[in-house]
Amino acid sequence: MRNLLLTSFIVEVGETAIKYFDLFLKGLGITLILSIVTVLGGVVFGTIICFMKIGSNKILSTLAKIYIDVIRGIPLLLQLYIIVLLLPVGIDEFYGVCIGLIINSSAYVAELVRAGIQSVDKGQTEAARSLGLSNSQTMRKVVLPQAVKNILPSLGNEFVMVIKETSLASVFYVGELMTVKKTITAITYKSLEPFIVIAIIYFVLTTTLSKIITKFERKLSG
């Protein structure tokens, strides 16, 4: 009896995946768009914040530290609510979610970049300066090329984390995978089956990316 129920449930999950394949595919696409935009935006703004923090300007450094501490100390969902509620009337909530995710990611990326820069042997910086390179030239030509090797694997892991964090965007019905679940449940009154399908999609996606990142990291270290 138990095996029969399990088999029946697996069949229902399969039927849900096939019947609503287009919805799941569309939701996956929006999830990936959110994730890619977040990581790219996070890298740009996170790098800026990192250089503010490690720079010689005490005011900018203090502001960067406060920014990082505040963003990392507040739950992401709460940040998304605040950003979306601050949006002018008529602006699609999708953009508010993107902005909120970028703001959150940039605080973490800033620390990743800082750690990558600080992992470069100080002796190389001193050698570059002794050769007559300015601070900016040393950073651009000596430190950053080496730091990037340490930063890229961490950014890959950040991408995997962001993919999972986009599930919070379903609160605002922006169309990603968890929003698709709500749509299917409203149609079929089934909750568990679409949850299982989405869980499998997330698992396959994040596991595949994690393995790619691991191989890439081995190549860099080799």
mmCIF file of C-alpha atoms in Angstrom:
data_model
loop_
_atom_site.group_PDB
_atom_site.id
_atom_site.type_symbol
_atom_site.label_atom_id
_atom_site.label_comp_id
_atom_site.label_asym_id
_atom_site.label_seq_id
_atom_site.Cartn_x
_atom_site.Cartn_y
_atom_site.Cartn_z
ATOM 1 C CA MET A 1 0.000 0.000 0.000
ATOM 2 C CA ARG A 2 2.808 2.381 0.938
ATOM 3 C CA ASN A 3 4.687 1.576 -2.280
ATOM 4 C CA LEU A 4 1.518 2.164 -4.272
ATOM 5 C CA LEU A 5 1.018 5.596 -2.698
ATOM 6 C CA LEU A 6 4.652 6.507 -3.319
ATOM 7 C CA THR A 7 4.406 5.411 -6.935
ATOM 8 C CA SER A 8 1.200 7.386 -7.372
ATOM 9 C CA PHE A 9 2.827 10.478 -5.880
ATOM 10 C CA ILE A 10 5.882 10.163 -8.160
ATOM 11 C CA VAL A 11 3.558 9.887 -11.153
ATOM 12 C CA GLU A 12 1.716 13.038 -10.051
ATOM 13 C CA VAL A 13 4.997 14.905 -9.687
ATOM 14 C CA GLY A 14 6.011 13.802 -13.176
ATOM 15 C CA GLU A 15 2.657 14.818 -14.622
ATOM 16 C CA THR A 16 2.931 18.232 -12.954
ATOM 17 C CA ALA A 17 6.423 18.730 -14.389
ATOM 18 C CA ILE A 18 5.276 17.787 -17.899
ATOM 19 C CA LYS A 19 1.951 19.627 -17.888
ATOM 20 C CA TYR A 20 3.405 22.880 -16.591
ATOM 21 C CA PHE A 21 6.807 22.555 -18.233
ATOM 22 C CA ASP A 22 6.500 25.934 -19.964
ATOM 23 C CA LEU A 23 5.720 27.684 -16.662
ATOM 24 C CA PHE A 24 8.656 26.023 -14.915
ATOM 25 C CA LEU A 25 10.954 26.937 -17.809
ATOM 26 C CA LYS A 26 9.813 30.551 -17.751
ATOM 27 C CA GLY A 27 10.265 30.684 -13.969
ATOM 28 C CA LEU A 28 13.760 29.216 -14.308
ATOM 29 C CA GLY A 29 14.612 31.858 -16.895
ATOM 30 C CA ILE A 30 13.515 34.696 -14.611
ATOM 31 C CA THR A 31 15.388 33.114 -11.686
ATOM 32 C CA LEU A 32 18.581 33.024 -13.757
ATOM 33 C CA ILE A 33 18.072 36.598 -14.989
ATOM 34 C CA LEU A 34 17.641 37.802 -11.403
ATOM 35 C CA SER A 35 20.733 35.863 -10.331
ATOM 36 C CA ILE A 36 22.967 37.068 -13.170
ATOM 37 C CA VAL A 37 21.884 40.704 -12.794
ATOM 38 C CA THR A 38 22.418 40.473 -9.036
ATOM 39 C CA VAL A 39 25.913 39.014 -9.291
ATOM 40 C CA LEU A 40 27.034 41.442 -12.014
ATOM 41 C CA GLY A 41 25.624 44.420 -10.124
ATOM 42 C CA GLY A 42 27.013 43.070 -6.875
ATOM 43 C CA VAL A 43 30.501 42.757 -8.380
ATOM 44 C CA VAL A 44 30.470 46.336 -9.709
ATOM 45 C CA PHE A 45 29.139 47.994 -6.557
ATOM 46 C CA GLY A 46 30.886 45.562 -4.222
ATOM 47 C CA THR A 47 34.257 46.371 -5.806
ATOM 48 C CA ILE A 48 33.593 50.096 -5.423
ATOM 49 C CA ILE A 49 32.637 49.624 -1.772
ATOM 50 C CA CYS A 50 35.714 47.474 -1.192
ATOM 51 C CA PHE A 51 38.068 50.184 -2.488
ATOM 52 C CA MET A 52 36.212 52.737 -0.396
ATOM 53 C CA LYS A 53 36.780 50.576 2.671
ATOM 54 C CA ILE A 54 40.486 49.870 2.106
ATOM 55 C CA GLY A 55 41.250 53.345 0.785
ATOM 56 C CA SER A 56 43.038 56.119 2.662
ATOM 57 C CA ASN A 57 39.979 58.383 2.867
ATOM 58 C CA LYS A 58 38.672 57.838 6.409
ATOM 59 C CA ILE A 59 35.188 59.201 5.668
ATOM 60 C CA LEU A 60 34.649 56.897 2.686
ATOM 61 C CA SER A 61 36.187 53.979 4.595
ATOM 62 C CA THR A 62 33.845 54.530 7.536
ATOM 63 C CA LEU A 63 30.805 54.828 5.261
ATOM 64 C CA ALA A 64 31.757 51.593 3.504
ATOM 65 C CA LYS A 65 32.166 49.771 6.829
ATOM 66 C CA ILE A 66 28.788 51.011 8.036
ATOM 67 C CA TYR A 67 27.159 49.997 4.744
ATOM 68 C CA ILE A 68 28.592 46.480 4.909
ATOM 69 C CA ASP A 69 27.679 46.000 8.577
ATOM 70 C CA VAL A 70 24.121 47.289 8.121
ATOM 71 C CA ILE A 71 23.361 45.274 4.985
ATOM 72 C CA ARG A 72 24.849 42.076 6.386
ATOM 73 C CA GLY A 73 23.031 42.597 9.686
ATOM 74 C CA ILE A 74 19.505 42.902 8.230
ATOM 75 C CA PRO A 75 17.574 39.907 6.806
ATOM 76 C CA LEU A 76 17.410 39.936 2.999
ATOM 77 C CA LEU A 77 13.624 39.631 2.922
ATOM 78 C CA LEU A 78 13.295 42.738 5.083
ATOM 79 C CA GLN A 79 15.646 44.603 2.757
ATOM 80 C CA LEU A 80 13.531 43.601 -0.239
ATOM 81 C CA TYR A 81 10.364 44.838 1.468
ATOM 82 C CA ILE A 82 11.972 48.187 2.248
ATOM 83 C CA ILE A 83 13.317 48.696 -1.291
ATOM 84 C CA VAL A 84 10.051 47.673 -2.970
ATOM 85 C CA LEU A 85 8.014 49.940 -0.687
ATOM 86 C CA LEU A 86 10.345 52.831 -1.506
ATOM 87 C CA LEU A 87 9.740 52.410 -5.243
ATOM 88 C CA PRO A 88 7.823 55.232 -6.954
ATOM 89 C CA VAL A 89 4.239 54.337 -7.881
ATOM 90 C CA GLY A 90 4.059 52.609 -11.238
ATOM 91 C CA ILE A 91 7.519 51.030 -11.149
ATOM 92 C CA ASP A 92 7.440 47.256 -11.589
ATOM 93 C CA GLU A 93 8.350 45.402 -8.386
ATOM 94 C CA PHE A 94 10.767 43.286 -10.415
ATOM 95 C CA TYR A 95 13.173 46.237 -10.512
ATOM 96 C CA GLY A 96 12.849 46.777 -6.789
ATOM 97 C CA VAL A 97 13.725 43.131 -6.189
ATOM 98 C CA CYS A 98 16.755 43.453 -8.498
ATOM 99 C CA ILE A 99 17.948 46.554 -6.656
ATOM 100 C CA GLY A 100 17.437 44.901 -3.262
ATOM 101 C CA LEU A 101 19.339 41.766 -4.286
ATOM 102 C CA ILE A 102 22.195 43.832 -5.754
ATOM 103 C CA ILE A 103 22.458 45.947 -2.606
ATOM 104 C CA ASN A 104 22.594 42.817 -0.464
ATOM 105 C CA SER A 105 25.068 41.003 -2.708
ATOM 106 C CA SER A 106 27.395 44.011 -2.997
ATOM 107 C CA ALA A 107 28.030 43.980 0.761
ATOM 108 C CA TYR A 108 29.181 40.359 0.610
ATOM 109 C CA VAL A 109 31.124 40.789 -2.626
ATOM 110 C CA ALA A 110 32.959 43.779 -1.103
ATOM 111 C CA GLU A 111 34.326 41.488 1.597
ATOM 112 C CA LEU A 112 35.228 38.808 -0.958
ATOM 113 C CA VAL A 113 37.181 41.325 -3.019
ATOM 114 C CA ARG A 114 38.887 42.729 0.078
ATOM 115 C CA ALA A 115 39.924 39.242 1.186
ATOM 116 C CA GLY A 116 41.234 38.485 -2.309
ATOM 117 C CA ILE A 117 43.312 41.651 -2.402
ATOM 118 C CA GLN A 118 44.695 41.092 1.089
ATOM 119 C CA SER A 119 45.659 37.508 0.197
ATOM 120 C CA VAL A 120 48.304 38.807 -2.245
ATOM 121 C CA ASP A 121 51.773 38.799 -0.701
ATOM 122 C CA LYS A 122 52.667 42.296 0.515
ATOM 123 C CA GLY A 123 56.201 41.729 -0.731
ATOM 124 C CA GLN A 124 54.974 41.984 -4.311
ATOM 125 C CA THR A 125 53.364 45.328 -3.587
ATOM 126 C CA GLU A 126 56.612 46.578 -2.051
ATOM 127 C CA ALA A 127 58.591 45.304 -5.029
ATOM 128 C CA ALA A 128 56.261 47.063 -7.468
ATOM 129 C CA ARG A 129 56.512 50.301 -5.531
ATOM 130 C CA SER A 130 60.326 50.036 -5.480
ATOM 131 C CA LEU A 131 60.261 49.791 -9.274
ATOM 132 C CA GLY A 132 58.544 53.155 -9.452
ATOM 133 C CA LEU A 133 54.920 52.080 -9.907
ATOM 134 C CA SER A 134 52.279 54.300 -8.327
ATOM 135 C CA ASN A 135 49.684 52.934 -5.919
ATOM 136 C CA SER A 136 47.059 52.728 -8.659
ATOM 137 C CA GLN A 137 49.477 51.071 -11.099
ATOM 138 C CA THR A 138 50.544 48.575 -8.457
ATOM 139 C CA MET A 139 46.941 47.714 -7.696
ATOM 140 C CA ARG A 140 45.958 47.457 -11.371
ATOM 141 C CA LYS A 141 49.003 45.644 -12.766
ATOM 142 C CA VAL A 142 50.272 43.578 -9.854
ATOM 143 C CA VAL A 143 47.714 43.039 -7.083
ATOM 144 C CA LEU A 144 44.381 42.706 -8.920
ATOM 145 C CA PRO A 145 45.512 40.123 -11.540
ATOM 146 C CA GLN A 146 46.605 37.828 -8.704
ATOM 147 C CA ALA A 147 43.650 38.643 -6.463
ATOM 148 C CA VAL A 148 41.192 37.755 -9.215
ATOM 149 C CA LYS A 149 42.332 34.123 -9.090
ATOM 150 C CA ASN A 150 41.352 33.991 -5.426
ATOM 151 C CA ILE A 151 38.138 35.945 -5.892
ATOM 152 C CA LEU A 152 36.584 34.076 -8.844
ATOM 153 C CA PRO A 153 35.801 30.792 -7.015
ATOM 154 C CA SER A 154 34.194 32.768 -4.183
ATOM 155 C CA LEU A 155 32.133 34.749 -6.680
ATOM 156 C CA GLY A 156 30.999 31.452 -8.173
ATOM 157 C CA ASN A 157 29.787 30.348 -4.754
ATOM 158 C CA GLU A 158 28.073 33.721 -4.334
ATOM 159 C CA PHE A 159 26.238 33.070 -7.613
ATOM 160 C CA VAL A 160 24.987 29.729 -6.278
ATOM 161 C CA MET A 161 23.811 31.420 -3.068
ATOM 162 C CA VAL A 162 22.048 34.175 -5.011
ATOM 163 C CA ILE A 163 20.161 31.594 -7.100
ATOM 164 C CA LYS A 164 18.693 30.169 -3.906
ATOM 165 C CA GLU A 165 18.041 33.606 -2.413
ATOM 166 C CA THR A 166 15.937 34.639 -5.427
ATOM 167 C CA SER A 167 13.221 32.370 -4.025
ATOM 168 C CA LEU A 168 12.409 35.238 -1.638
ATOM 169 C CA ALA A 169 11.325 37.289 -4.654
ATOM 170 C CA SER A 170 8.174 35.155 -4.840
ATOM 171 C CA VAL A 171 6.755 37.348 -2.072
ATOM 172 C CA PHE A 172 6.433 40.055 -4.742
ATOM 173 C CA TYR A 173 5.201 37.747 -7.549
ATOM 174 C CA VAL A 174 7.954 38.630 -10.016
ATOM 175 C CA GLY A 175 7.624 35.373 -11.943
ATOM 176 C CA GLU A 176 10.590 33.296 -10.751
ATOM 177 C CA LEU A 177 10.330 29.618 -9.789
ATOM 178 C CA MET A 178 8.606 30.033 -6.434
ATOM 179 C CA THR A 179 6.033 32.345 -8.007
ATOM 180 C CA VAL A 180 5.362 29.593 -10.547
ATOM 181 C CA LYS A 181 4.606 27.276 -7.634
ATOM 182 C CA LYS A 182 1.962 29.701 -6.357
ATOM 183 C CA THR A 183 0.414 29.908 -9.836
ATOM 184 C CA ILE A 184 0.235 26.130 -10.219
ATOM 185 C CA THR A 185 -1.188 25.702 -6.722
ATOM 186 C CA ALA A 186 -3.889 28.272 -7.503
ATOM 187 C CA ILE A 187 -4.841 26.238 -10.586
ATOM 188 C CA THR A 188 -4.555 22.680 -9.236
ATOM 189 C CA TYR A 189 -4.882 23.192 -5.450
ATOM 190 C CA LYS A 190 -1.741 21.059 -5.139
ATOM 191 C CA SER A 191 1.208 22.344 -3.159
ATOM 192 C CA LEU A 192 3.618 19.465 -2.610
ATOM 193 C CA GLU A 193 3.969 18.318 -6.229
ATOM 194 C CA PRO A 194 5.139 21.686 -7.657
ATOM 195 C CA PHE A 195 7.356 22.130 -4.598
ATOM 196 C CA ILE A 196 9.087 18.828 -5.398
ATOM 197 C CA VAL A 197 9.575 19.772 -9.065
ATOM 198 C CA ILE A 198 11.059 23.141 -8.109
ATOM 199 C CA ALA A 199 13.279 21.529 -5.476
ATOM 200 C CA ILE A 200 14.657 19.182 -8.149
ATOM 201 C CA ILE A 201 15.285 22.122 -10.515
ATOM 202 C CA TYR A 202 17.139 24.060 -7.803
ATOM 203 C CA PHE A 203 19.126 20.974 -6.806
ATOM 204 C CA VAL A 204 20.211 20.139 -10.356
ATOM 205 C CA LEU A 205 21.057 23.767 -11.131
ATOM 206 C CA THR A 206 23.059 24.521 -7.976
ATOM 207 C CA THR A 207 24.801 21.137 -7.896
ATOM 208 C CA THR A 208 25.877 21.475 -11.524
ATOM 209 C CA LEU A 209 27.180 24.996 -10.945
ATOM 210 C CA SER A 210 29.010 23.921 -7.785
ATOM 211 C CA LYS A 211 30.797 21.128 -9.683
ATOM 212 C CA ILE A 212 31.762 23.536 -12.475
ATOM 213 C CA ILE A 213 33.114 25.989 -9.901
ATOM 214 C CA THR A 214 35.092 23.225 -8.181
ATOM 215 C CA LYS A 215 36.700 22.155 -11.484
ATOM 216 C CA PHE A 216 37.457 25.778 -12.343
ATOM 217 C CA GLU A 217 39.024 26.292 -8.926
ATOM 218 C CA ARG A 218 41.255 23.232 -9.415
ATOM 219 C CA LYS A 219 42.424 24.573 -12.777
ATOM 220 C CA LEU A 220 43.290 27.921 -11.245
ATOM 221 C CA SER A 221 45.195 26.313 -8.378
ATOM 222 C CA GLY A 222 46.954 23.949 -10.792
#
